[in-house]
mmCIF file of C-alpha atoms in Angstrom:
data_model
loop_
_atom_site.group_PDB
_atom_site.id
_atom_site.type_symbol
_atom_site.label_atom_id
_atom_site.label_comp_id
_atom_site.label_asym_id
_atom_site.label_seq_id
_atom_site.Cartn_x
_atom_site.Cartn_y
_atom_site.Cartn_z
ATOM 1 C CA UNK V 1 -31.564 -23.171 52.393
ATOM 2 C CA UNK V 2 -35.261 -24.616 52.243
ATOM 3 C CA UNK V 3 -36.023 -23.214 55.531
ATOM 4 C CA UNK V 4 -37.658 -25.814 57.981
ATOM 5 C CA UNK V 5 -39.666 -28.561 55.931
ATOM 6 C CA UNK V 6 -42.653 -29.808 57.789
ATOM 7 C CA UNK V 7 -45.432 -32.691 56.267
ATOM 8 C CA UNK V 8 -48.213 -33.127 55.833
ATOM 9 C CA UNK V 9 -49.305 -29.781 55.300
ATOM 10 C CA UNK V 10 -53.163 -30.906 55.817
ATOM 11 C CA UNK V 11 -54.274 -34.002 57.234
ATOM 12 C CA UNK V 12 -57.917 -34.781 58.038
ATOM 13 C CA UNK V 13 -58.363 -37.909 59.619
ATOM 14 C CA UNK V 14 -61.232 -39.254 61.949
ATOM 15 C CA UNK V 15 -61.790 -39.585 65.620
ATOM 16 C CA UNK V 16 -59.204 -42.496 67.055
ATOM 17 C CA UNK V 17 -57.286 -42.834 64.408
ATOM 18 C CA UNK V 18 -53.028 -42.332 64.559
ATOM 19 C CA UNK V 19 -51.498 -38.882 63.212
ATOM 20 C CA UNK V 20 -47.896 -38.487 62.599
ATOM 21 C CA UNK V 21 -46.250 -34.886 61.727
ATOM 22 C CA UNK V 22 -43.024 -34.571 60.370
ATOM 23 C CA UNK V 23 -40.236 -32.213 60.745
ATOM 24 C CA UNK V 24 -37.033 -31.446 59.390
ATOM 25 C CA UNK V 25 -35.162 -28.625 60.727
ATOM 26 C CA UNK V 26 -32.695 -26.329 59.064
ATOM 27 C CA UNK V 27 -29.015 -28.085 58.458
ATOM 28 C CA UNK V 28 -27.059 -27.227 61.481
ATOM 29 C CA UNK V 29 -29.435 -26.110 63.845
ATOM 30 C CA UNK V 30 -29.265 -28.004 67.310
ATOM 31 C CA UNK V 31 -32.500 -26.951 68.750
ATOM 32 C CA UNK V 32 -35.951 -27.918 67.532
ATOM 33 C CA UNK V 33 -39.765 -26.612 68.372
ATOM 34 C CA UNK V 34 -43.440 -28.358 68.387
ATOM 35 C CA UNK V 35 -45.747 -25.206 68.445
ATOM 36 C CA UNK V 36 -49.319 -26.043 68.311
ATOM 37 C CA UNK V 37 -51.715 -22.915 67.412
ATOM 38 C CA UNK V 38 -56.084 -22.632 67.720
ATOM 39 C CA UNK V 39 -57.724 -19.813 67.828
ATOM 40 C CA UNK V 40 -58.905 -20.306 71.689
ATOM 41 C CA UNK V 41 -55.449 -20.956 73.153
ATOM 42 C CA UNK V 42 -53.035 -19.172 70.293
ATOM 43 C CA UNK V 43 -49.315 -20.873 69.890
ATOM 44 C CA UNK V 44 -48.521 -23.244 72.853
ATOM 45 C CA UNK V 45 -45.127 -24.797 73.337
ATOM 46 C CA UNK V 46 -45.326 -28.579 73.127
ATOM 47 C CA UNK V 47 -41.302 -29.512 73.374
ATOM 48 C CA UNK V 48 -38.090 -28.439 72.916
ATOM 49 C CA UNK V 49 -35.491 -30.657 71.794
ATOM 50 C CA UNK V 50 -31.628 -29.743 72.409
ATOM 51 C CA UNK V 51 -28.840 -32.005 70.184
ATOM 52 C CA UNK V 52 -31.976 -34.444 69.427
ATOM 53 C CA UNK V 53 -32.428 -34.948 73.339
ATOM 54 C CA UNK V 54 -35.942 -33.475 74.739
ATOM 55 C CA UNK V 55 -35.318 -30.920 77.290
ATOM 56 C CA UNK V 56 -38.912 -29.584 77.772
ATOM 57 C CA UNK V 57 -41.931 -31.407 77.424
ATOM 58 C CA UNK V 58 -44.000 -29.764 79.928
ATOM 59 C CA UNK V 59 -46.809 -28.347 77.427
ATOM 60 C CA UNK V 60 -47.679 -31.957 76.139
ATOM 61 C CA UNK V 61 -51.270 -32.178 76.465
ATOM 62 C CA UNK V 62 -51.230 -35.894 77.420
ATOM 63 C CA UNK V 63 -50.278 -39.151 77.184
ATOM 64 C CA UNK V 64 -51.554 -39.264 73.695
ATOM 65 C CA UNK V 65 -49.364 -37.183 72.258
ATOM 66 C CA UNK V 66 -45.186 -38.365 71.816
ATOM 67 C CA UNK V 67 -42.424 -36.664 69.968
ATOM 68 C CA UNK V 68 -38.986 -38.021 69.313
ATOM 69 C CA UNK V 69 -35.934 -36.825 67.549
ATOM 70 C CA UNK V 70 -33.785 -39.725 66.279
ATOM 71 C CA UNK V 71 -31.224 -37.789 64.344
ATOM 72 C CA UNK V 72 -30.485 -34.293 63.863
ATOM 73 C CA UNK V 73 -32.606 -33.557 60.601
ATOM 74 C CA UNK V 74 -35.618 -35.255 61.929
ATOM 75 C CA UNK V 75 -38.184 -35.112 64.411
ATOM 76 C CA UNK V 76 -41.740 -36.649 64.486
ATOM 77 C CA UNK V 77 -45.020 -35.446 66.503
ATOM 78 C CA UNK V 78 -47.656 -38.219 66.949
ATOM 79 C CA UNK V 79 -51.126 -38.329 68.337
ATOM 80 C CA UNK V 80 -52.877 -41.861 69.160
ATOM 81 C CA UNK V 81 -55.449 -41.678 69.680
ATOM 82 C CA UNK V 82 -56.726 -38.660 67.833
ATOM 83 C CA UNK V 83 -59.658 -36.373 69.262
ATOM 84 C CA UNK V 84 -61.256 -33.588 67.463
ATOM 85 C CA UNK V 85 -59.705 -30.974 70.609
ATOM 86 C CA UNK V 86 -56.477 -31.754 68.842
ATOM 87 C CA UNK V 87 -57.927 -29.781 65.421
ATOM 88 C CA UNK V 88 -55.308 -27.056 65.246
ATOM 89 C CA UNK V 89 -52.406 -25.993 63.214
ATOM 90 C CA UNK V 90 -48.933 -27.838 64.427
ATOM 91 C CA UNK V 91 -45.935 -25.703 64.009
ATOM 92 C CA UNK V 92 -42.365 -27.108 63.597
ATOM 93 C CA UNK V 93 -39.168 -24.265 64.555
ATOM 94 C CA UNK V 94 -35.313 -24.746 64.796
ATOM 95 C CA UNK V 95 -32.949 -22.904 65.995
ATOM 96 C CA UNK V 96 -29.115 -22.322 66.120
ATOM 97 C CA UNK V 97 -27.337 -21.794 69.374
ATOM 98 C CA UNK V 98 -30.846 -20.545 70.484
ATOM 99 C CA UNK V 99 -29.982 -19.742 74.408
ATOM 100 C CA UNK V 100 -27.495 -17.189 72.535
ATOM 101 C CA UNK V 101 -29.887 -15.426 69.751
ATOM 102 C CA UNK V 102 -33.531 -16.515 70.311
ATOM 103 C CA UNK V 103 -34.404 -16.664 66.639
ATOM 104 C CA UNK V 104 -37.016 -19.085 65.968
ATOM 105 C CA UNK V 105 -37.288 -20.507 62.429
ATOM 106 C CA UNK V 106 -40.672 -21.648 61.837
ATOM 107 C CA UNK V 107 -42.332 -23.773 58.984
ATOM 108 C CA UNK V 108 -45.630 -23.537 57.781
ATOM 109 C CA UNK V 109 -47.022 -25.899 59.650
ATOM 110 C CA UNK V 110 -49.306 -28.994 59.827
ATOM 111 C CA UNK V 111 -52.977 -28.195 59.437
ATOM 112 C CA UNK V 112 -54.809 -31.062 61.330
ATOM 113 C CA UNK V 113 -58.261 -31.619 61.536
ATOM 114 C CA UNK V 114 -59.865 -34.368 63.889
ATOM 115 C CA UNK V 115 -63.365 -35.398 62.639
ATOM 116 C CA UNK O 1 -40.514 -14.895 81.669
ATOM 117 C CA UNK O 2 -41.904 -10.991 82.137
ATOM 118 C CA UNK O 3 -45.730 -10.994 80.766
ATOM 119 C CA UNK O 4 -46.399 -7.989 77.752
ATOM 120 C CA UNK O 5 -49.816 -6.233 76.857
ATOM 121 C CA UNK O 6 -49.896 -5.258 73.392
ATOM 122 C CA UNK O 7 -52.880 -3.651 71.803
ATOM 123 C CA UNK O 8 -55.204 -5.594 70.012
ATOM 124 C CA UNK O 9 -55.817 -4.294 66.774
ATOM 125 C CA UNK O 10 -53.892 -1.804 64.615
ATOM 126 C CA UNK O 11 -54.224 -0.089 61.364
ATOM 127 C CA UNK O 12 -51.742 1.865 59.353
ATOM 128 C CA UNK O 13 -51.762 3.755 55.674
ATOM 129 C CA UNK O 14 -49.481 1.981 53.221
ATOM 130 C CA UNK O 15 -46.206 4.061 53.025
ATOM 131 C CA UNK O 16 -46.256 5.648 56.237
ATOM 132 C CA UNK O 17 -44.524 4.130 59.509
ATOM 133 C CA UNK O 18 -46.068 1.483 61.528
ATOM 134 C CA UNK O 19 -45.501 1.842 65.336
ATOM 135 C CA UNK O 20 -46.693 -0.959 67.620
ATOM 136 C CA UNK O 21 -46.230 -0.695 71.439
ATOM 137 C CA UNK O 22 -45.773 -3.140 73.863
ATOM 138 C CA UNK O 23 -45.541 -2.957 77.585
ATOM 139 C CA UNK O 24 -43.223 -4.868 79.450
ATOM 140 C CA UNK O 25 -43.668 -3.545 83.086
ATOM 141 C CA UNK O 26 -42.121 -6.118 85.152
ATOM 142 C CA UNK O 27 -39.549 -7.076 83.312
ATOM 143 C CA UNK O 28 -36.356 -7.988 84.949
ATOM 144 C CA UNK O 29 -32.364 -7.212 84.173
ATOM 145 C CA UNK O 30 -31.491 -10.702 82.550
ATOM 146 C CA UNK O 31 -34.776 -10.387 80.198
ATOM 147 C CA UNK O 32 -34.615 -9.314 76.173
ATOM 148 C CA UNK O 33 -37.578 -8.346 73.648
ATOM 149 C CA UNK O 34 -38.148 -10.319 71.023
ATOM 150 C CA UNK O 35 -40.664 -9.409 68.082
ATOM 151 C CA UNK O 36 -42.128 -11.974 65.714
ATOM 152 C CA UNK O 37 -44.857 -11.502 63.111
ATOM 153 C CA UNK O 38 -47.047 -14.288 61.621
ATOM 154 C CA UNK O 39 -48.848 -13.191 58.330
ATOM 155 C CA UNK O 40 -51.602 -15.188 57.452
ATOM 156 C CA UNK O 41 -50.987 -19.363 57.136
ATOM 157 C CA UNK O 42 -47.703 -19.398 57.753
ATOM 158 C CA UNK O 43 -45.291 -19.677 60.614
ATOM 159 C CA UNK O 44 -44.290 -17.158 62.808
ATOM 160 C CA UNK O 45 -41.421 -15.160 61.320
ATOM 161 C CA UNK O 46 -38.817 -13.231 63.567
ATOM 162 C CA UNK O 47 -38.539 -9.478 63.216
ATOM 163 C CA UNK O 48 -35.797 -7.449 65.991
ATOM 164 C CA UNK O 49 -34.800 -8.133 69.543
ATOM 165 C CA UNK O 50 -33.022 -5.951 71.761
ATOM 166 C CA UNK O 51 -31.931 -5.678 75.754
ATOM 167 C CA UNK O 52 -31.942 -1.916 76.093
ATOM 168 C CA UNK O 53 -30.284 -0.314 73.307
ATOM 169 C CA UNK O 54 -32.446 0.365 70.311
ATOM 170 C CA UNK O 55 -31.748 -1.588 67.510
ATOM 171 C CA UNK O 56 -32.596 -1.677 63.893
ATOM 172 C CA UNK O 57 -32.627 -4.040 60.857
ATOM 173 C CA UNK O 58 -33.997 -4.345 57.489
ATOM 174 C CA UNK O 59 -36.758 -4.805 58.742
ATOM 175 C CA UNK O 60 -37.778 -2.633 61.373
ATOM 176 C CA UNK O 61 -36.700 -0.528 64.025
ATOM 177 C CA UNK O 62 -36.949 -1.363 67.932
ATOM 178 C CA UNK O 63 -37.215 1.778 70.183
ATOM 179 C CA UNK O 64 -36.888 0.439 74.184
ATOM 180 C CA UNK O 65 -37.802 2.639 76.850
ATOM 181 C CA UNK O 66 -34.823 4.161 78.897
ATOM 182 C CA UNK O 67 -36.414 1.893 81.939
ATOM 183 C CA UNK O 68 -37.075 -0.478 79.808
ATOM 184 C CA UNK O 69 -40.879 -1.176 81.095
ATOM 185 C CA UNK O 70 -42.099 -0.592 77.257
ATOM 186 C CA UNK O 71 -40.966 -0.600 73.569
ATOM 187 C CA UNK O 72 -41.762 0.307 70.040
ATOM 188 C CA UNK O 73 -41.782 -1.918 67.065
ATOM 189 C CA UNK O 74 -41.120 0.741 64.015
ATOM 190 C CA UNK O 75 -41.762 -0.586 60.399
ATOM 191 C CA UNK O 76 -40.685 2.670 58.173
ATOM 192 C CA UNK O 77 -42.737 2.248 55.505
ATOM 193 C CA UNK O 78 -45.649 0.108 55.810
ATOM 194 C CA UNK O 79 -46.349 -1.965 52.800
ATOM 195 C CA UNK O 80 -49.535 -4.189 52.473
ATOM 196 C CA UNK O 81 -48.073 -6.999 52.880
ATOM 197 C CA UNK O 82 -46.885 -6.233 56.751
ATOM 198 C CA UNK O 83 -50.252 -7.125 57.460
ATOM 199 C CA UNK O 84 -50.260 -9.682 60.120
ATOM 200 C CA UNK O 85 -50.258 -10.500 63.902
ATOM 201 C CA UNK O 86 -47.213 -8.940 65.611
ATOM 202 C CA UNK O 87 -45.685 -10.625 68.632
ATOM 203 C CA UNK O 88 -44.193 -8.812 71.156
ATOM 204 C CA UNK O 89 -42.111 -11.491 73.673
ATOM 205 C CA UNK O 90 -39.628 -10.827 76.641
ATOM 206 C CA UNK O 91 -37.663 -13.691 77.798
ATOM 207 C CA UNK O 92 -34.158 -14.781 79.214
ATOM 208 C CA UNK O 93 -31.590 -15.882 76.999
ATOM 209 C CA UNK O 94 -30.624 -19.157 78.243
ATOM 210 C CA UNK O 95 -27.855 -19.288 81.169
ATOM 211 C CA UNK O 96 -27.418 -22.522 82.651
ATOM 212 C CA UNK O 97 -29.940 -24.973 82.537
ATOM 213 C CA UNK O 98 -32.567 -22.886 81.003
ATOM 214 C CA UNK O 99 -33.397 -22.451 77.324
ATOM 215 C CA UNK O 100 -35.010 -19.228 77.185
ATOM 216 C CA UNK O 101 -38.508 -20.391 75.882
ATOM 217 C CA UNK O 102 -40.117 -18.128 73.453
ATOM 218 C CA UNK O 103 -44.019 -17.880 75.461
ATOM 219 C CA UNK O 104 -46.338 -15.788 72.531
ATOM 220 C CA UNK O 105 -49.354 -14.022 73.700
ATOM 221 C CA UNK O 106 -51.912 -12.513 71.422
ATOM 222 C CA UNK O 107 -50.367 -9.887 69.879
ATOM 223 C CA UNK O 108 -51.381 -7.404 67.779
ATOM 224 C CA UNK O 109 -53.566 -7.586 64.725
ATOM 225 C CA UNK O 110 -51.778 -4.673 61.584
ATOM 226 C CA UNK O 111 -53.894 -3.769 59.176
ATOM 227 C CA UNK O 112 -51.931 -2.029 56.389
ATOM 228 C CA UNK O 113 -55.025 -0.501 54.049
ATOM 229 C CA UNK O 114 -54.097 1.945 50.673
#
């Protein structure tokens, strides 16, 4: 298995403009992760997706940020408009029956920075 | 979900055993610990979790505390490339409505030197 697939694995983009991050999660897996890690605030739960519906989206910064999961081997993360407080490293994780095991799979996440 | 304190900064000798500790102090009957490790650019990777027996896996060992208020994360043999930030997390497995979410705090830096 290729493990969770997440692009792009850099983006630098300017102040204002749109930012999408993609995820695909592990074949199978019902539950799906946005992490976002910086060095002030570490890795901060964004949402949690169960069977592509979102279940938690409590640690969304704001209205500028939206996620959505239209199938089961795809999920999106978008930012418009972009700030430079959003510089950080964007993690995508699945997970299978996670209530049950609690085992996070991670990617290598989305390195963004905001100029 | 229970908070942990986890010390932060380690070093170990390569080829000797790595023990981290976590404490756990108020954590409650329902609530498991989780370990994850995240070596250097790349995603958080998950190590051992256990309720109150100790556990082991390839990977490492988890010791838990008879009243469960602290553990130990055991890596036999520390190689260099264990070096990382190790997570120590204790949450609910889901029941109900909740999911169980995985809350990281900010660990504890291994240094595995030669």
């Amino acid at each position: 298995d290729a493990g969770v697939i997440q692009s792009p694995r850099h983006e630098v983009t300017e102040m204002g403009q749109e930012v999408t991050l993609r995820c695909k999660p592990i074949s199978g897996h019902n539950s799906l992760f946005w992490y976002r890690q910086t060095m002030m605030r570490g890795l901060e739960l964004l949402i949690y997706f169960n069977n592509n519906v979102p279940i938690d989206d409590s640690g969304m910064p704001e209205d500028r940020f939206s996620a959505k999961m239209p199938n089961a081997s795809f999920s999106t993360l978008k930012i418009q408009p972009s700030e430079p407080r959003d510089s950080a490293v964007y993690f995508c994780a699945s997970s299978f029956r996670q209530g049950l095991t609690g085992e996070l799979f991670f990617g290598e996440g989305s390195r963004l920075t905001v100029l | 979900d229970a908070k942990t304190t986890q010390p932060t900064s380690m070093d170990c000798a390569e080829g000797r055993a790595a023990n981290l500790p976590c404490n756990h102090s108020t954590i409650s009957g329902n609530e498991y610990v989780y370990w994850y490790r995240q070596i250097h650019s790349q995603g958080p990777q998950y190590i051992i979790h256990g309720l109150k027996n100790n556990e082991t896996n390839e990977m490492a060992s988890l010791i838990i505390t008879e009243d469960r208020k602290s553990s130990t994360l055991i890596l036999p043999h520390a190689t260099l490339r264990d070096t990382a930030v190790y997570y120590c997390i204790v949450r609910a497995n889901a029941g109900g409505t909740s999911y169980g979410k995985l809350t990281f705090g900010q660990g504890t830096i291994l240094t595995v030197h030669p």
